[in-house]
Amino acid sequence: MNIDKLIAYESGDLSDSETINFFADLIKTKMAWSLQGHYGRVASAMIDAGFISSEGEVTELANETFNH
């Protein structure tokens, strides 16, 4: 896990696109489920919203929504 990204997320310094990619990495590595509960809840919400697959892949919906 990239500690710098974690700190940037905690500080509110990531863009929407960076946040999606950060959570995609957390889901891929399964760290989303090992960190404090907030991370698992946000990861689950992003999966449920269709922005990230359950395998940790950023979806086309997320790309269309956050890269425009």
Short mmCIF file of C-alpha atoms in Angstrom, two decimals:
data_model
loop_
_atom_site.label_atom_id
_atom_site.label_comp_id
_atom_site.label_asym_id
_atom_site.label_seq_id
_atom_site.Cartn_x
_atom_site.Cartn_y
_atom_site.Cartn_z
CA MET A 1 0.00 0.00 0.00
CA ASN A 2 1.18 3.48 -0.81
CA ILE A 3 1.31 5.35 2.51
CA ASP A 4 1.60 8.70 0.71
CA LYS A 5 -1.73 8.05 -1.04
CA LEU A 6 -3.31 7.04 2.25
CA ILE A 7 -2.15 10.28 3.87
CA ALA A 8 -3.28 12.31 0.87
CA TYR A 9 -6.72 10.64 1.04
CA GLU A 10 -6.98 11.25 4.78
CA SER A 11 -6.01 14.90 4.20
CA GLY A 12 -8.57 15.35 1.42
CA ASP A 13 -5.85 16.03 -1.15
CA LEU A 14 -6.87 13.45 -3.79
CA SER A 15 -9.02 14.32 -6.79
CA ASP A 16 -12.12 12.23 -7.46
CA SER A 17 -10.24 10.23 -10.08
CA GLU A 18 -7.27 9.68 -7.75
CA THR A 19 -9.65 8.56 -4.99
CA ILE A 20 -11.28 6.00 -7.30
CA ASN A 21 -7.87 4.65 -8.30
CA PHE A 22 -6.74 4.58 -4.66
CA PHE A 23 -9.76 2.51 -3.64
CA ALA A 24 -9.37 0.27 -6.69
CA ASP A 25 -5.85 -0.54 -5.47
CA LEU A 26 -7.12 -1.13 -1.93
CA ILE A 27 -9.74 -3.55 -3.28
CA LYS A 28 -7.24 -5.35 -5.56
CA THR A 29 -4.84 -5.90 -2.67
CA LYS A 30 -7.70 -6.65 -0.25
CA MET A 31 -6.39 -3.92 2.07
CA ALA A 32 -9.81 -2.21 1.93
CA TRP A 33 -11.12 -4.99 4.16
CA SER A 34 -8.16 -4.88 6.59
CA LEU A 35 -8.01 -1.17 7.34
CA GLN A 36 -10.41 0.67 9.65
CA GLY A 37 -14.09 0.25 8.82
CA HIS A 38 -14.39 3.47 6.84
CA TYR A 39 -12.26 2.06 4.02
CA GLY A 40 -14.35 -1.08 3.67
CA ARG A 41 -17.56 0.93 3.70
CA VAL A 42 -16.32 3.35 1.03
CA ALA A 43 -14.94 0.49 -1.06
CA SER A 44 -18.28 -1.33 -0.84
CA ALA A 45 -20.15 1.85 -1.79
CA MET A 46 -17.90 2.34 -4.83
CA ILE A 47 -18.49 -1.27 -5.90
CA ASP A 48 -22.26 -0.91 -5.36
CA ALA A 49 -22.28 2.35 -7.36
CA GLY A 50 -20.58 0.57 -10.24
CA PHE A 51 -17.37 2.64 -10.18
CA ILE A 52 -15.07 -0.26 -9.26
CA SER A 53 -15.52 -3.97 -9.89
CA SER A 54 -15.32 -6.40 -6.98
CA GLU A 55 -11.89 -7.41 -8.38
CA GLY A 56 -10.65 -3.81 -8.09
CA GLU A 57 -10.90 -2.69 -11.70
CA VAL A 58 -12.02 0.88 -12.39
CA THR A 59 -15.12 0.72 -14.59
CA GLU A 60 -16.03 2.70 -17.67
CA LEU A 61 -18.76 4.40 -15.62
CA ALA A 62 -16.13 5.79 -13.25
CA ASN A 63 -13.96 6.91 -16.15
CA GLU A 64 -16.89 8.68 -17.80
CA THR A 65 -18.05 10.23 -14.53
CA PHE A 66 -14.76 11.41 -13.04
CA ASN A 67 -12.54 12.11 -16.04
CA HIS A 68 -14.77 14.75 -17.63
#
